[in-house]
Coordinates of C-alpha atoms in Angstrom, one line a residue:
X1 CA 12.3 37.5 15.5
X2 CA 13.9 33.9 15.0
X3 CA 15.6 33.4 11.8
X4 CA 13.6 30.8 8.8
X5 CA 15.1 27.7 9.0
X6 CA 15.0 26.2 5.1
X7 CA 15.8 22.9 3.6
X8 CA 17.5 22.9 1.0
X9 CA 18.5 19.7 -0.4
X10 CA 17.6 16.0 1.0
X11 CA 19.2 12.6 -0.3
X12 CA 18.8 9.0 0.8
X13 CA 20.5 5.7 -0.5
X14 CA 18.3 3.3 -2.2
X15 CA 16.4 0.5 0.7
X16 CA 18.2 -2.5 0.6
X17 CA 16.8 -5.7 2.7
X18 CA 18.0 -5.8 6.7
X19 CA 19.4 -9.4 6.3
X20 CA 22.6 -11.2 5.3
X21 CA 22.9 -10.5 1.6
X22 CA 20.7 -7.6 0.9
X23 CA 21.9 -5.5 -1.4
X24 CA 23.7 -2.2 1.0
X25 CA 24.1 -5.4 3.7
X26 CA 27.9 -5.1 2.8
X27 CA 28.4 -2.0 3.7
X28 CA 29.7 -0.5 6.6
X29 CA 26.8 2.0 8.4
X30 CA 29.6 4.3 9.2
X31 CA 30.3 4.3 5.0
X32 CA 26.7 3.9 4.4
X33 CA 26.2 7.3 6.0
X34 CA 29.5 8.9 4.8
X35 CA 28.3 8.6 1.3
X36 CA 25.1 10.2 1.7
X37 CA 26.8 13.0 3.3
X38 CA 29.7 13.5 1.1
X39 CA 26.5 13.6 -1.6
X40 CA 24.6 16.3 0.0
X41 CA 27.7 18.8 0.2
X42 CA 29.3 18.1 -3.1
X43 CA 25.6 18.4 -5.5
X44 CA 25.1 21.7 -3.5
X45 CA 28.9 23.1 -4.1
X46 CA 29.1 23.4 -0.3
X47 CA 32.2 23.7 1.5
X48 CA 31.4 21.0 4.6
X49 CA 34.2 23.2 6.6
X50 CA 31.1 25.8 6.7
X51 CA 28.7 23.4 8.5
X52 CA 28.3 23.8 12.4
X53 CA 26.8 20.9 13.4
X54 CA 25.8 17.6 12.1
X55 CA 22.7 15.7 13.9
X56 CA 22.3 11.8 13.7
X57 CA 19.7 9.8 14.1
X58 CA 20.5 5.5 14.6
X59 CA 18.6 3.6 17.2
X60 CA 20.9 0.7 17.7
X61 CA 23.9 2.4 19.0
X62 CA 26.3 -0.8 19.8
X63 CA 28.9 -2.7 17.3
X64 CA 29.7 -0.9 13.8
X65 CA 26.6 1.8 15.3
X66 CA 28.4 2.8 18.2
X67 CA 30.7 5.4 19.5
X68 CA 29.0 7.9 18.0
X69 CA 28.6 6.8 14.3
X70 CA 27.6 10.3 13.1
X71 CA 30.8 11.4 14.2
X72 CA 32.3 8.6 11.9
X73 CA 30.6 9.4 9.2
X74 CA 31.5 12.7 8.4
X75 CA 35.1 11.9 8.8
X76 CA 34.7 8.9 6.6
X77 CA 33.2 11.5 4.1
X78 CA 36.0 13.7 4.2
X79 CA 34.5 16.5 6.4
X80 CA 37.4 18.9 8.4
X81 CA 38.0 17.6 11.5
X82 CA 36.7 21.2 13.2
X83 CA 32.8 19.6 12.0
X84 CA 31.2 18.0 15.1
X85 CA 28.8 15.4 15.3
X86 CA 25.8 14.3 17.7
X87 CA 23.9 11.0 17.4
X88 CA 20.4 10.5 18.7
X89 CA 17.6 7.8 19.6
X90 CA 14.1 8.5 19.6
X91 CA 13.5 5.6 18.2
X92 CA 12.0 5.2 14.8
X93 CA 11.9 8.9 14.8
X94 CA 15.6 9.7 15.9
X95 CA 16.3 11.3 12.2
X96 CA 13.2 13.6 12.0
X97 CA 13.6 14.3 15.7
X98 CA 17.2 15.2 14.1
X99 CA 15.9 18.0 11.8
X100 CA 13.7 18.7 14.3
X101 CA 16.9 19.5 16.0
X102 CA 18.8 21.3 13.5
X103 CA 15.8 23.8 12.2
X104 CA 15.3 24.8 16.0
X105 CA 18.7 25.4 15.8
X106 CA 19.0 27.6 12.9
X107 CA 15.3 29.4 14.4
X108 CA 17.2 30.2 17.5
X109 CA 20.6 31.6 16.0
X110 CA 22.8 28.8 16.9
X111 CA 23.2 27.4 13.5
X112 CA 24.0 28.8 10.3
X113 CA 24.0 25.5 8.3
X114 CA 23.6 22.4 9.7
X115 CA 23.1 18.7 8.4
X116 CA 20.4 16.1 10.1
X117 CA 20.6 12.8 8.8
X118 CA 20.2 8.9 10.0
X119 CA 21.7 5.8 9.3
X120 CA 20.4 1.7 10.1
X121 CA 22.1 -1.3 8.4
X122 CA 19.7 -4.1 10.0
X123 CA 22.0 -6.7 8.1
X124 CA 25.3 -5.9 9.8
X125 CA 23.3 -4.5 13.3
X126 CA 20.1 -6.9 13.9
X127 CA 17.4 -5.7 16.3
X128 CA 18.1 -6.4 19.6
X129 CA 21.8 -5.5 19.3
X130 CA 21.9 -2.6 22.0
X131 CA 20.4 -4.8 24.8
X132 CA 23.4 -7.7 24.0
X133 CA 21.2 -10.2 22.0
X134 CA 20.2 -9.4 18.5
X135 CA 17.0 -11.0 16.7
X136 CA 18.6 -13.4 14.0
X137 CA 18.2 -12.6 10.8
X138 CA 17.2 -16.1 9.7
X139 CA 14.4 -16.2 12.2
X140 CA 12.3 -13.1 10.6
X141 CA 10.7 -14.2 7.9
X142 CA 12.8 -14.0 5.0
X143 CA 13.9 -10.7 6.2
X144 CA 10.5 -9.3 6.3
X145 CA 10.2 -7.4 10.0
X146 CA 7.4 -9.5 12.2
X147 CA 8.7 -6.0 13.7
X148 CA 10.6 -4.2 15.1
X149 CA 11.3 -4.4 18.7
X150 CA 12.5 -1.2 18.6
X151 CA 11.4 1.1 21.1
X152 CA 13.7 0.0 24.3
X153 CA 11.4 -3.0 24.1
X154 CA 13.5 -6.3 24.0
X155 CA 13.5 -8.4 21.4
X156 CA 10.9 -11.3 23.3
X157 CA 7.5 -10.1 24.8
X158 CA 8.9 -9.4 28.3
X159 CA 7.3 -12.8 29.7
X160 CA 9.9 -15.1 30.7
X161 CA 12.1 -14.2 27.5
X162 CA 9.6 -15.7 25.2
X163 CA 11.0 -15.1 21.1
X164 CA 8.6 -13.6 18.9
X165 CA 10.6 -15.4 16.2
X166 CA 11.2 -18.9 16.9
X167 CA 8.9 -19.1 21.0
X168 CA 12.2 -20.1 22.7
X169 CA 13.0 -19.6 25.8
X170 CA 16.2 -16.8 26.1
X171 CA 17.0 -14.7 28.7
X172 CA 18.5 -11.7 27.8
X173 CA 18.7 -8.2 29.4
X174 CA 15.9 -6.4 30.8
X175 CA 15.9 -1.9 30.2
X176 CA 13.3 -1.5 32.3
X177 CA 13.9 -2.0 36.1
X178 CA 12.0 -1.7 39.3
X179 CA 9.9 1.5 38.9
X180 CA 8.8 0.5 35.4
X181 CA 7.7 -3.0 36.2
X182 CA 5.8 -1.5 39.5
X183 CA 4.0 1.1 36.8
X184 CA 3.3 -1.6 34.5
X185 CA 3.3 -5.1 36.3
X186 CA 1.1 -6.7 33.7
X187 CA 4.8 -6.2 31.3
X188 CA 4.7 -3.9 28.1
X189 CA 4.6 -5.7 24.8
X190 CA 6.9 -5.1 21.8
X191 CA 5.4 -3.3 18.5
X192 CA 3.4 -5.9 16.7
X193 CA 1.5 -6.7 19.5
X194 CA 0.4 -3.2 20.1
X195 CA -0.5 -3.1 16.6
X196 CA -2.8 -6.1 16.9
X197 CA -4.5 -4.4 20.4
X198 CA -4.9 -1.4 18.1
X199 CA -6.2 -3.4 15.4
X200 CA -9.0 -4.8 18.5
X201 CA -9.6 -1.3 19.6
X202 CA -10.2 0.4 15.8
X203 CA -11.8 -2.7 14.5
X204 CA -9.3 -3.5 11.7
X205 CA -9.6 -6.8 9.9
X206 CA -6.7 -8.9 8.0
X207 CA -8.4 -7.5 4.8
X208 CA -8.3 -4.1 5.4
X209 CA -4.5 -4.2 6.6
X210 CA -3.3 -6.2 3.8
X211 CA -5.7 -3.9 1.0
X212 CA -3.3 -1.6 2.3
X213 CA -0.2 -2.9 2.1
X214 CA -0.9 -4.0 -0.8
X215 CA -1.4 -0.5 -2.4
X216 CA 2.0 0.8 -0.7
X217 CA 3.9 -1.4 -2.9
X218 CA 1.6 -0.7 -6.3
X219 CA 2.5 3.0 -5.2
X220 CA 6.0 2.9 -4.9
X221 CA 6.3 0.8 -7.6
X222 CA 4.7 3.3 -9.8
X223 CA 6.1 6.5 -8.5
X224 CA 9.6 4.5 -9.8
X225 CA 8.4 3.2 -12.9
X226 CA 8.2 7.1 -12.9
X227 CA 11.2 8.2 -11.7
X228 CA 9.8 10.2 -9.1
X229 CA 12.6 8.8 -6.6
X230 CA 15.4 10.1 -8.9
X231 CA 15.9 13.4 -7.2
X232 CA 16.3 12.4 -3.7
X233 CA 18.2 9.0 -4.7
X234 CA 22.0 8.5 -3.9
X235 CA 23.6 5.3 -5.9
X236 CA 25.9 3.4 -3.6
X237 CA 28.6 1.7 -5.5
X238 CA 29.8 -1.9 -3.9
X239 CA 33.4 -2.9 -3.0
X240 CA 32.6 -5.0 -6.5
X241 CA 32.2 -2.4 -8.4
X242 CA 28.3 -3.2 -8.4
X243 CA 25.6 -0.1 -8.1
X244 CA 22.6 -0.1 -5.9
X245 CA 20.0 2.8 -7.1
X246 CA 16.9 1.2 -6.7
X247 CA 15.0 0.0 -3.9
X248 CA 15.2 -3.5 -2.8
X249 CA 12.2 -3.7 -0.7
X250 CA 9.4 -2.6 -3.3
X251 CA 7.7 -5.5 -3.9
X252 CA 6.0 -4.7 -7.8
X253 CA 3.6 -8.2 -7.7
X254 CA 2.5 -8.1 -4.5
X255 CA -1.0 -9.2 -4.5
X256 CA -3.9 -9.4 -1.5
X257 CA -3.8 -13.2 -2.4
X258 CA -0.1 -13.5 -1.8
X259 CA -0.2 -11.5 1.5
X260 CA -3.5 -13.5 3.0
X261 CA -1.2 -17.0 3.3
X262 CA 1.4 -15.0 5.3
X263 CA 1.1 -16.6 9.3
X264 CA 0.4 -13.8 11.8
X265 CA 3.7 -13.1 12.9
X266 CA 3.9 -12.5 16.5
X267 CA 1.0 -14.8 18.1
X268 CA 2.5 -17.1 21.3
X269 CA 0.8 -19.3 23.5
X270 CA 1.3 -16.4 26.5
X271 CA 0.3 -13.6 24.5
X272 CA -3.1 -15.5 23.4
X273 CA -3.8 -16.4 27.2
X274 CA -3.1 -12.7 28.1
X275 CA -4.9 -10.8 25.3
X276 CA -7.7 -13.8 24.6
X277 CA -9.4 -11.2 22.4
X278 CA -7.2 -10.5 20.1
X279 CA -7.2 -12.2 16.4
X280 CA -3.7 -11.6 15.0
X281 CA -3.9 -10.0 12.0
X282 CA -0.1 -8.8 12.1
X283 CA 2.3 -10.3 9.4
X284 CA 5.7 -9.5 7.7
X285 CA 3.2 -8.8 4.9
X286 CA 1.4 -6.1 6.5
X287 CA 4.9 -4.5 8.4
X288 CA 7.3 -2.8 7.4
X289 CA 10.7 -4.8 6.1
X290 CA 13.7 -4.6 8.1
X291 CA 15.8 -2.2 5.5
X292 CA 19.5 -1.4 5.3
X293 CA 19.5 2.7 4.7
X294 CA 20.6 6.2 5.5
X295 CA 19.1 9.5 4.5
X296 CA 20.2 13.1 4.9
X297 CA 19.1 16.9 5.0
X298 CA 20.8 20.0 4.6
X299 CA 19.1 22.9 6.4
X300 CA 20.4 26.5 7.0
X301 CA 19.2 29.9 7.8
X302 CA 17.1 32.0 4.7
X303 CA 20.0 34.7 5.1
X304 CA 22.5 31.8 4.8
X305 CA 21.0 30.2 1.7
X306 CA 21.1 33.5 0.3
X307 CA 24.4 34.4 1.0
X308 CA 25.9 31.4 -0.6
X309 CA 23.2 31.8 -3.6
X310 CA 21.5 28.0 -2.8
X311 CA 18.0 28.0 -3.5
X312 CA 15.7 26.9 -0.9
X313 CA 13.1 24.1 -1.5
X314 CA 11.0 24.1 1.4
X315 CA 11.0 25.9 5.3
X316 CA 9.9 24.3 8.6
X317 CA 6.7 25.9 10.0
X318 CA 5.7 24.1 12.9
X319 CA 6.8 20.8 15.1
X320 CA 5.3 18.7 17.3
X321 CA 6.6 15.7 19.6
X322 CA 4.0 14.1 22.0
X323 CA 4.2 11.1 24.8
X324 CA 1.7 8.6 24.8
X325 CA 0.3 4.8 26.4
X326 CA 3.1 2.8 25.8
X327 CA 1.0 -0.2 25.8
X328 CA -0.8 0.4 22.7
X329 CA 2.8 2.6 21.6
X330 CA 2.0 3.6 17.9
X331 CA -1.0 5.7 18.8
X332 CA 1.0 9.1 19.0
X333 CA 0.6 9.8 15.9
X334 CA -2.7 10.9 16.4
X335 CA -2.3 13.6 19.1
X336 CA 0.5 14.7 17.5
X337 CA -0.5 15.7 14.7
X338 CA -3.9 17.3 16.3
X339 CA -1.3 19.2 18.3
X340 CA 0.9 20.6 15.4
X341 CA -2.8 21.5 13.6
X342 CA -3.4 23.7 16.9
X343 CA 0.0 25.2 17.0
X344 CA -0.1 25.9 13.0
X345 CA -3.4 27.3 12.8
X346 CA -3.7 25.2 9.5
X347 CA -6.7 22.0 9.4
X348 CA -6.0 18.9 7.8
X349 CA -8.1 20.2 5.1
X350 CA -4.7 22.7 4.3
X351 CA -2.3 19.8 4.0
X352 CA -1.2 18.8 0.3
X353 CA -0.1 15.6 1.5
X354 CA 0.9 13.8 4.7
X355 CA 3.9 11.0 5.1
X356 CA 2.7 9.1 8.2
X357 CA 5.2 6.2 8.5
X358 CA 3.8 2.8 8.0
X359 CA 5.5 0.8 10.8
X360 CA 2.7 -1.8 10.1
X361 CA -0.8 -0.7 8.5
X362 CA -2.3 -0.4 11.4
X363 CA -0.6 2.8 12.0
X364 CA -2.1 5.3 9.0
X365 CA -5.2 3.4 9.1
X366 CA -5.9 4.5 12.5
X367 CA -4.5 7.7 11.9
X368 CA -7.0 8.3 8.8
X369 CA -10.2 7.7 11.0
X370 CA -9.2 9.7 13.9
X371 CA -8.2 12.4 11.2
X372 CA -10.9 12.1 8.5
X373 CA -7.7 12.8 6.3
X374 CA -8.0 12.4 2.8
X375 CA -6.6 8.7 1.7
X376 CA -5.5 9.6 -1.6
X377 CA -2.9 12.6 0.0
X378 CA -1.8 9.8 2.4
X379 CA 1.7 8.2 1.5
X380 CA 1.2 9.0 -2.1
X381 CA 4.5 7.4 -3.4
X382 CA 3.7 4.2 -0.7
X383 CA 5.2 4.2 2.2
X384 CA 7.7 2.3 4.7
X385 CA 5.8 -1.3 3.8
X386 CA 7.5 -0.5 0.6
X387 CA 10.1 1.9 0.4
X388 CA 11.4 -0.3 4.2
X389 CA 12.0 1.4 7.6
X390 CA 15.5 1.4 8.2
X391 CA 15.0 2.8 11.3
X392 CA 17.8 5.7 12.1
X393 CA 17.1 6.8 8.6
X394 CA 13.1 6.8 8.0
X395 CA 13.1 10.6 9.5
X396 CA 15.0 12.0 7.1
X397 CA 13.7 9.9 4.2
X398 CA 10.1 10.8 4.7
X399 CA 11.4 14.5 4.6
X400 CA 12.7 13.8 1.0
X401 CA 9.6 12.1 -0.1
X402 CA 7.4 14.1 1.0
X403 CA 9.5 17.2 -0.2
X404 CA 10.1 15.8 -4.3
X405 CA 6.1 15.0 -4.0
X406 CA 4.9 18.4 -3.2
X407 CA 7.7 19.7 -6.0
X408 CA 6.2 17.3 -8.5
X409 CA 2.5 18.1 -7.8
X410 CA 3.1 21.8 -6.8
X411 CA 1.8 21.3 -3.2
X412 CA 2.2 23.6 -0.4
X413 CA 2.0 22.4 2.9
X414 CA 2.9 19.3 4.0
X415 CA 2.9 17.0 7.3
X416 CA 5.2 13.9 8.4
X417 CA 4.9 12.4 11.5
X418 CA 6.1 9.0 12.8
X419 CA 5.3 6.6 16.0
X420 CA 7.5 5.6 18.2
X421 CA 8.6 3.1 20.4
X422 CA 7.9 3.4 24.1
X423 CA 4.9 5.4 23.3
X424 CA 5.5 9.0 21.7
X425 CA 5.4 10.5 18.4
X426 CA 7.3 13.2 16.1
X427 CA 5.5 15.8 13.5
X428 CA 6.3 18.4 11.5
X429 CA 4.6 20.7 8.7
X430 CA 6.9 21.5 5.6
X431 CA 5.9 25.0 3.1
X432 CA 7.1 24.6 -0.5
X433 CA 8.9 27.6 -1.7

């Protein structure tokens, strides 16, 4: 019989904005990390020489992100040199695919106590880093993602090294060689363009998408008017001596008026002539913000928490990860979450509430029709439109959301899962304790 795997405490900084002078943008991602770390041990009186492993997840492993940053971090945090250290990409979901990880770890016997976690600074690392041209800052909309290019896609739409941002022409390396283009000579697209062919396919309009956007901010904004971020918030103190404890990215008067006069942000003249049908509806409005950020969870064995007298919050039940087109990309969600329903024997209609990450609105739109999920149990404290999507961290973050929600309402069961890029998706089903 494999042993429960239990979370017991999750943490996060606050979001700060992924550009040049957001509030974390000063901040090492190594120190970024190390402080949410050092956090998680200290609160829970845990010696960090008793953790086995610690599981990252970052997606643009180069410059201040490389060589292994989770590594860094926990030495930067003060963790004995005997604690190793693993850092992972599967994309936006690298950090839940991190607890993923861990809890299977713990379920087999491997792990005792073990940490997953995630780090991004956008600021200091831009998108488009790891293939050795990153997106400037200046060219995304006020720092507002026309988004993400993550996903091993490059930062231009893979015709002739056409930018998303500002339609010039750079060349810069290609990850996909031979085989790929032979699969797919037609060229994948980056993110925002499969969210506009999903938009085509589902029948979304530019209403609909920025209604909900829209009520992602009014929802975050309320649940910390509230304080319901409190608990899972870390304060980052500055080199200045300045503290950031709130989230940057929540926009309070965001308005459907304000949002309609944003420009569709990833419309070219090739990308018309190649999807003529299309009507761009995508904007930084309706995206998810490029976001400074790291996030971690501390998970262990029942037996363990016991032992040490820690209180469990919440146990893993049931995981999913599933493949899927990599045209359309964000549409994993959907399968995923119809598979971990299978392997759970639970129905949507058991679910308390379900963090599906908003990577544009497109995403749990689609996901809500194909589910005939409940909107009000969807993203109940907003989502990543909001709260931002700093990408090596969102995993771990929707974990403590969704985890402090279903304390504060007295939920059960709960689902996260998260597209992403090159077509798959992550999901897993929490149980209160």
């Amino acid at each position: 019989m494999s042993n429960e795997a239990v979370i017991v405490d999750v943490v996060r900084t606050a979001s700060g904005r992924g550009k040049p002078g957001g509030a974390l943008s000063g901040v090492h991602p190594a120190d970024l990390l190390a402080g949410v770390l050092s956090e998680l041990v200290t609160r829970n009186g845990l010696d960090p020489a008793l953790v086995d492993d610690v599981i990252g997840g970052c997606v643009s492993q180069v410059g201040e992100q490389g060589y292994n940053v989770t590594r860094t971090a926990l030495l930067s945090a003060g963790f004995p040199d005997s604690v190793p250290g693993a850092t992972i990409d599967r994309q936006c979901g690298s950090s839940q695919q991190a607890a993923t990880f861990a809890a299977q770890g713990v379920m087999a016997g491997s792990y005792d106590i073990v940490i997953a976690c995630g780090v991004e600074s956008m600021s200091r690392v831009p998108l488009g880093s790891s293939l050795g041209t990153a997106q400037s800052p200046q060219n995304q909309q006020g720092g507002q993602s026309p988004q993400n290019q993550q996903g091993g896609q490059s930062p231009q739409n893979q015709q002739g090294g056409q930018s998303h941002q500002n339609q010039q022409s750079v060349q810069i390396p290609n990850p996909h060689g031979t085989l790929m283009r032979d699969r797919y000579p037609d060229g994948l697209v980056n993110q925002g363009v499969s969210a506009e062919l999903m938009n085509q396919k589902w029948k979304l309009g530019r209403g609909e998408l920025d209604a909900f956007a829209a009520r992602s901010h009014r929802l975050a904004a309320a649940a910390a008017e509230r304080g319901d971020f409190d608990g899972e918030l870390r304060p980052t103190t500055l080199r200045d001596g300045r503290v950031v404890a709130a989230d940057e990215t929540i926009r309070p008067g965001t308005t459907l008026d304000s949002l309609a006069a944003l420009p569709p942000a990833f419309r070219t003249d090739a990308l018309a002539a190649r999807f003529p049908k299309l009507d761009w509806h995508i904007t930084a409005g309706n995206s998810s913000p490029l976001t400074d950020g790291a996030s971690a969870a501390l998970i262990m064995s029942a037996k363990r928490a016991a032992q040490l007298g820690l209180n469990p919050r919440a146990r893993f039940h049931s995981f999913a990860v599933t493949g899927s087109d990599p045209l359309l990309m964000l549409t994993g969600v959907i399968p995923a979450t119809r598979r971990i329903l299978e392997r759970s024997g639970l129905s949507i209609d058991d679910l308390d509430a379900y963090e599906v990450n908003e990577a544009f609105a497109t995403v749990p739109l689609v996901w809500l029709r194909e589910l005939g999920a409940d909107p009000a149990l969807l993203n109940p404290r907003g989502g990543a439109i909001a709260l931002g999507h700093a990408l090596g961290s969102s995993g771990t973050r929707l974990l403590g959301t969704l985890l402090n929600h279903l304390e504060l309402t007295g939920g059960r069961w709960g689902l996260q899962t998260m597209c992403e890029g090159g077509g798959m998706a992550n999901a897993a089903i929490i149980e209160r304790l």
